[in-house]
mmCIF file of C-alpha atoms in Angstrom:
data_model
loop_
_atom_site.group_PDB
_atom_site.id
_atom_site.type_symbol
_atom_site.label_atom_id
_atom_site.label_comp_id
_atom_site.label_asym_id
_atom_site.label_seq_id
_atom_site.Cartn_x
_atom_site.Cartn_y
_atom_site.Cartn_z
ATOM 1 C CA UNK E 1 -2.303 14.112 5.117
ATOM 2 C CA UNK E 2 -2.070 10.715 2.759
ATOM 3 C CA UNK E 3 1.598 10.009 4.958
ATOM 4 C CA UNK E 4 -0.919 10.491 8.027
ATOM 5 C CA UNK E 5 -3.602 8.799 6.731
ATOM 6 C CA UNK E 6 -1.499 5.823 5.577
ATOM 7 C CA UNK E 7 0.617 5.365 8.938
ATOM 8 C CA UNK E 8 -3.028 4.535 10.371
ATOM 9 C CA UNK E 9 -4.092 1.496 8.664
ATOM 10 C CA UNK E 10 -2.155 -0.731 5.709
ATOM 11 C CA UNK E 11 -3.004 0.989 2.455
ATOM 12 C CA UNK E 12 -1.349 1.950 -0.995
ATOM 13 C CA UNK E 13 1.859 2.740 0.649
ATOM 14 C CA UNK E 14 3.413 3.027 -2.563
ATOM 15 C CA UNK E 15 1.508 5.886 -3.460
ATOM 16 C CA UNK E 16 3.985 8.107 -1.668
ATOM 17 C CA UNK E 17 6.833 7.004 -3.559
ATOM 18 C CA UNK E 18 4.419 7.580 -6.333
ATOM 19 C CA UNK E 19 3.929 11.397 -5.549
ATOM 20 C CA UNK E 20 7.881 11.542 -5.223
ATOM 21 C CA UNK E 21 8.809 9.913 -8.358
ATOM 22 C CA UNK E 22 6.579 12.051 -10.539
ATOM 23 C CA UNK E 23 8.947 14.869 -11.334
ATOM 24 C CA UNK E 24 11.192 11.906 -13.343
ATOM 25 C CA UNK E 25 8.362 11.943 -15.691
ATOM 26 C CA UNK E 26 8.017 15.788 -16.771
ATOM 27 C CA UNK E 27 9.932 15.962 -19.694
ATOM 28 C CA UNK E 28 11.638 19.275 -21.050
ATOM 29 C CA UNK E 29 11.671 20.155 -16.707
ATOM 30 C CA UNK E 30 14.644 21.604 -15.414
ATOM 31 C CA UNK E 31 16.930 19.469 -12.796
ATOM 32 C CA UNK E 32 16.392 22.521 -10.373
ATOM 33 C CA UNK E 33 12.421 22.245 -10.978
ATOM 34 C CA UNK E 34 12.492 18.551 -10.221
ATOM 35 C CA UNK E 35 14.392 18.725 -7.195
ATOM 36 C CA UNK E 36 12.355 21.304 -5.524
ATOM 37 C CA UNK E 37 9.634 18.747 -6.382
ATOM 38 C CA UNK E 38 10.705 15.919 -4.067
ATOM 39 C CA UNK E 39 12.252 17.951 -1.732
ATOM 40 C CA UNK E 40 8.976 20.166 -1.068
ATOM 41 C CA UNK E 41 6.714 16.291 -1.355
ATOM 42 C CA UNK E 42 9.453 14.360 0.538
ATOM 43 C CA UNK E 43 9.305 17.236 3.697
ATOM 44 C CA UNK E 44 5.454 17.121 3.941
ATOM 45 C CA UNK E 45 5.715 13.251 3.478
ATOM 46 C CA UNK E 46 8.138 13.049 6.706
ATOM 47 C CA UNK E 47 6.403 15.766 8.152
ATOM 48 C CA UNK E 48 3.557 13.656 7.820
ATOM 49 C CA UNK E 49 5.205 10.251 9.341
ATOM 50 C CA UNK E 50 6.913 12.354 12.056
ATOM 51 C CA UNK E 51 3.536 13.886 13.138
ATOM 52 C CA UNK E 52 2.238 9.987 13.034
ATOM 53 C CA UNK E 53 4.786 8.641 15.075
ATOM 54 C CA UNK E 54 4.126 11.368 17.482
ATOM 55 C CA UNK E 55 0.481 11.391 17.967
ATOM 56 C CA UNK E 56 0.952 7.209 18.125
ATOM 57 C CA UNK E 57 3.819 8.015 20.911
ATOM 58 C CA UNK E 58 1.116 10.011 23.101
ATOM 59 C CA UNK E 59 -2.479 7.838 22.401
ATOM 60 C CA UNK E 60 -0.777 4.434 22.708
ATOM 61 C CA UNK E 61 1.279 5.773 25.671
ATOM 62 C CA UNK E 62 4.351 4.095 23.518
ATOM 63 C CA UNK E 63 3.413 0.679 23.670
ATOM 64 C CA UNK E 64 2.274 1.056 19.472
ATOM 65 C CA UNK E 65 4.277 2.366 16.448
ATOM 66 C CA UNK E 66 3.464 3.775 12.876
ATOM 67 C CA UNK E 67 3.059 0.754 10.397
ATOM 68 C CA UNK E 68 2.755 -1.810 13.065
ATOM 69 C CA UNK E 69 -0.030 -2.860 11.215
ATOM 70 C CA UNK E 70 1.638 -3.343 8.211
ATOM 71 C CA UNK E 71 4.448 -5.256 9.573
ATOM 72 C CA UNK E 72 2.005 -8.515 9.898
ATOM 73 C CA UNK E 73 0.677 -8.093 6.212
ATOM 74 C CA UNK E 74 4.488 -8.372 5.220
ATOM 75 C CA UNK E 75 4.743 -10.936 7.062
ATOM 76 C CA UNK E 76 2.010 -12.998 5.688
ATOM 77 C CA UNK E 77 3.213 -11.824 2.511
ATOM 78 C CA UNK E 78 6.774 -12.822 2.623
ATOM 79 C CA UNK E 79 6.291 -16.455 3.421
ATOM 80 C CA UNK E 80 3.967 -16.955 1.084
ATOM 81 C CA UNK E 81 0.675 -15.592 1.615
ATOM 82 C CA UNK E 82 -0.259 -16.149 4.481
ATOM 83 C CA UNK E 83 -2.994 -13.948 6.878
ATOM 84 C CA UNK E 84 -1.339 -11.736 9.095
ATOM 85 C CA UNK E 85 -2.201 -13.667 11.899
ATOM 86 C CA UNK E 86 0.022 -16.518 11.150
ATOM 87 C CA UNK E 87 2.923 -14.240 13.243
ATOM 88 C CA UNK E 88 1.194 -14.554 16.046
ATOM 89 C CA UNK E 89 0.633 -18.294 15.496
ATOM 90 C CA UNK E 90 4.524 -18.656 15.239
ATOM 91 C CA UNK E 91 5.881 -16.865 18.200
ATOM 92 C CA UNK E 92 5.772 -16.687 21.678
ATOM 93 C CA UNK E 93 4.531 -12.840 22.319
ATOM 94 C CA UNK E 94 3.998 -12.778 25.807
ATOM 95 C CA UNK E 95 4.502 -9.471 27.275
ATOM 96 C CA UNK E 96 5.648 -7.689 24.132
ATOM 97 C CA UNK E 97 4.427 -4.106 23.067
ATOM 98 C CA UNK E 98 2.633 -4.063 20.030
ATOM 99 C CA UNK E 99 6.003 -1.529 19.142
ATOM 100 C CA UNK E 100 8.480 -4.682 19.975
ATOM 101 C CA UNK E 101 5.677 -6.945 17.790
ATOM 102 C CA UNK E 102 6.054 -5.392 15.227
ATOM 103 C CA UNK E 103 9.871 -5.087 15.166
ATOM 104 C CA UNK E 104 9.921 -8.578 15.425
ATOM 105 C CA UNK E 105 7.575 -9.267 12.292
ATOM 106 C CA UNK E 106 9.752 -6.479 10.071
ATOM 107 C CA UNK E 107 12.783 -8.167 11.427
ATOM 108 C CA UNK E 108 11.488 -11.776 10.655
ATOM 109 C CA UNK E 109 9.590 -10.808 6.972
ATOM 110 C CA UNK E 110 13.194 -8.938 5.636
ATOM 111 C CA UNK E 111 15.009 -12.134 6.551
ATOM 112 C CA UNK E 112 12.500 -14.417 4.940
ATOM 113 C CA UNK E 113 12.229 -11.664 1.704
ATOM 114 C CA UNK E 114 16.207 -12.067 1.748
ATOM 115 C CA UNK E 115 16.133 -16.017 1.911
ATOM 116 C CA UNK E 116 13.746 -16.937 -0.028
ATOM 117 C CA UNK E 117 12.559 -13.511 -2.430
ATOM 118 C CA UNK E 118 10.226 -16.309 -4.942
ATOM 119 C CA UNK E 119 8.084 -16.703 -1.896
ATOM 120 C CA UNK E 120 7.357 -13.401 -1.384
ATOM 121 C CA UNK E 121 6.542 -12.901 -5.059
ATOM 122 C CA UNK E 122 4.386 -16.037 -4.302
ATOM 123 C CA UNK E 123 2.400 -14.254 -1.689
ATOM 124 C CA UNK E 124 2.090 -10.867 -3.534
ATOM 125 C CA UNK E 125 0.600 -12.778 -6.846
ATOM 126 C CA UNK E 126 -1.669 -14.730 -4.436
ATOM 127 C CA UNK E 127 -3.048 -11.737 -2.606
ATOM 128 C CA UNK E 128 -3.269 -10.027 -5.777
ATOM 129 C CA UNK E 129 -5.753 -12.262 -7.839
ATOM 130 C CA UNK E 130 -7.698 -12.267 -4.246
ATOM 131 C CA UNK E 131 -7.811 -8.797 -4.613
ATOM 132 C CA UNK E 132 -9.337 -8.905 -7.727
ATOM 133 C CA UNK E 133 -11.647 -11.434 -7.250
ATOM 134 C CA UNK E 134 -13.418 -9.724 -4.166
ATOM 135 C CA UNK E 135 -13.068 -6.102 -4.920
ATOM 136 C CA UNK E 136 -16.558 -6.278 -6.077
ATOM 137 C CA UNK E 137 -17.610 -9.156 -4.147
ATOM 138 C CA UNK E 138 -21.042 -6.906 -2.657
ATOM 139 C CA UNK E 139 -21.746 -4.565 -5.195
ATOM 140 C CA UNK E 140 -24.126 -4.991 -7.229
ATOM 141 C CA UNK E 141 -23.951 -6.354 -10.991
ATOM 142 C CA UNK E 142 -24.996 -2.993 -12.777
ATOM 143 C CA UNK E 143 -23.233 -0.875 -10.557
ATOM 144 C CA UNK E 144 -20.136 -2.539 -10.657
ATOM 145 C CA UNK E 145 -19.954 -2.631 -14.518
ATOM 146 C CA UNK E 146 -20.368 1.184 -14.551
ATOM 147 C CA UNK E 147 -17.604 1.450 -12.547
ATOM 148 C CA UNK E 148 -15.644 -0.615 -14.650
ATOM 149 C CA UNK E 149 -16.822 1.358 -17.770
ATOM 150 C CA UNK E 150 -16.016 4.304 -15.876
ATOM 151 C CA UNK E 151 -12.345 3.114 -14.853
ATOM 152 C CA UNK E 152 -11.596 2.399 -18.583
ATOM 153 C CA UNK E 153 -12.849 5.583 -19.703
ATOM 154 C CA UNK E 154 -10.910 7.702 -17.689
ATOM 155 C CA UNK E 155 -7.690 5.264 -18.098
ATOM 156 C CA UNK E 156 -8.192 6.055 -21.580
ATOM 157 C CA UNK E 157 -8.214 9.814 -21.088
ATOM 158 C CA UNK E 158 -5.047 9.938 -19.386
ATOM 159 C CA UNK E 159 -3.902 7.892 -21.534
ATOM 160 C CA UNK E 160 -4.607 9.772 -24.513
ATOM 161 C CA UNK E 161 -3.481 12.985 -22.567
ATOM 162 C CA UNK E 162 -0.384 11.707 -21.266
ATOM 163 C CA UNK E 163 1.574 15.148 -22.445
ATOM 164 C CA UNK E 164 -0.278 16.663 -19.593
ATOM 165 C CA UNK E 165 1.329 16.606 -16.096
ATOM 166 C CA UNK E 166 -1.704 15.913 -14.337
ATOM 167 C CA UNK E 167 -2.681 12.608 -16.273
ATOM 168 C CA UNK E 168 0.765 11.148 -16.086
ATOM 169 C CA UNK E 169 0.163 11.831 -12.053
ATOM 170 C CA UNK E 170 -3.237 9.590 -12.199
ATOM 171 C CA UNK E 171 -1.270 7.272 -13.800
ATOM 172 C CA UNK E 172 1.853 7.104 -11.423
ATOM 173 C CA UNK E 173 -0.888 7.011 -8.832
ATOM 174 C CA UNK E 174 -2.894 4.031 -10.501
ATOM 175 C CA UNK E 175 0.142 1.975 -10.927
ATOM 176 C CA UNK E 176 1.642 2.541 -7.202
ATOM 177 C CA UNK E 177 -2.144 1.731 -6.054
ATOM 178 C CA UNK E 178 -2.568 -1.303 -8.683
ATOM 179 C CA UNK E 179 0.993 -2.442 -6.822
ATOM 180 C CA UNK E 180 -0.118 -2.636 -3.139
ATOM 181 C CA UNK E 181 -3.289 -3.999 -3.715
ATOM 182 C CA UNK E 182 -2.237 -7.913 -2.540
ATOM 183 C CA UNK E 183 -0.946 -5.315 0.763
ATOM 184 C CA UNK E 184 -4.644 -4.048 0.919
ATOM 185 C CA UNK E 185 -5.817 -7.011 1.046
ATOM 186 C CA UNK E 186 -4.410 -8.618 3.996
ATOM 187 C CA UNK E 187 -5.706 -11.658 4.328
ATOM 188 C CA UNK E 188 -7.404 -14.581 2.761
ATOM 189 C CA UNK E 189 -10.295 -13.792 4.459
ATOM 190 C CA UNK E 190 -10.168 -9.896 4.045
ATOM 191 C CA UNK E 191 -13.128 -9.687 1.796
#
């Protein structure tokens, strides 16, 4: 369901890799234990693109793919920081599927990530410290530091019961979510 859910819209796509790369942190596990792990999370996780790509295929009638979305976020990202509509101020898309859009923009943001990788780090920092800023940009004052008090609290409980499996998971899953947040937020203006 989370490989469904984040085909839909650009989320914490790291997550997923998240999920998979838990077994690497139960110690004592046998190899055989950790390998049915990710093979058991890594078949729902295709499952769960393949069933995306094929519910996109039949209520876009083809002319959309999984992660379009996200291929204009890493584009914005890998020159920089810029929104994701700056790839459609660069090119010429006339006539082009939303599918063959996208290519384009994964195409074009690898090559830029491969040229010129201190950009891209550029744009992640920059999206991240947006992030931060306007995570709580509408909530209100006492609400939002009782959220706060309540992240810390509970970072400090799985923290302090890192032995069990569960809390290591929340923090894998913290950490891949605390890495995609300048991805979340997708554009200068995204608050």
């Amino acid at each position: 369901l989370m490989a469904l859910a984040l085909s839909v819209r650009t989320g914490p796509v790291f997550v997923l890799g998240g999920i998979l790369a838990w077994p690497l942190l139960w110690p004592g596990a046998a190899l055989g234990q950790r390998l049915r792990w990710i093979m058991a999370a890594g078949a729902a996780i295709a499952a769960g693109a393949v069933l995306a790509w094929v519910w996109t295929y039949f209520l876009y009638s083809g002319d959309n793919m999984p992660g379009a979305n996200f291929a204009f976020t890493l584009y914005g990202l890998a020159h920089g920081g810029l929104s994701w509509t700056a790839f459609y101020e660069q090119f010429d898309l006339e006539g082009m599927s939303q599918g063959a859009q996208a290519a384009l923009a994964y195409r074009e943001a690898f090559a830029q990530i491969q040229a010129h990788p201190a950009t891209f780090v550029e744009g992640m920092w920059s999206f991240t410290q947006r992030y931060l800023t306007y995570s709580f940009l509408y909530v209100p004052y006492l609400f939002r530091t009782r959220i706060i008090w309540l992240f810390w609290i509970g970072l400090a409980a799985c923290a302090w019961r890192w032995r069990a499996p569960q809390a290591r998971l929340l923090m894998l899953l913290l950490a891949a979510t605390a890495a995609t947040a300048p991805i979340i937020f997708w554009s200068p203006d995204a608050y």
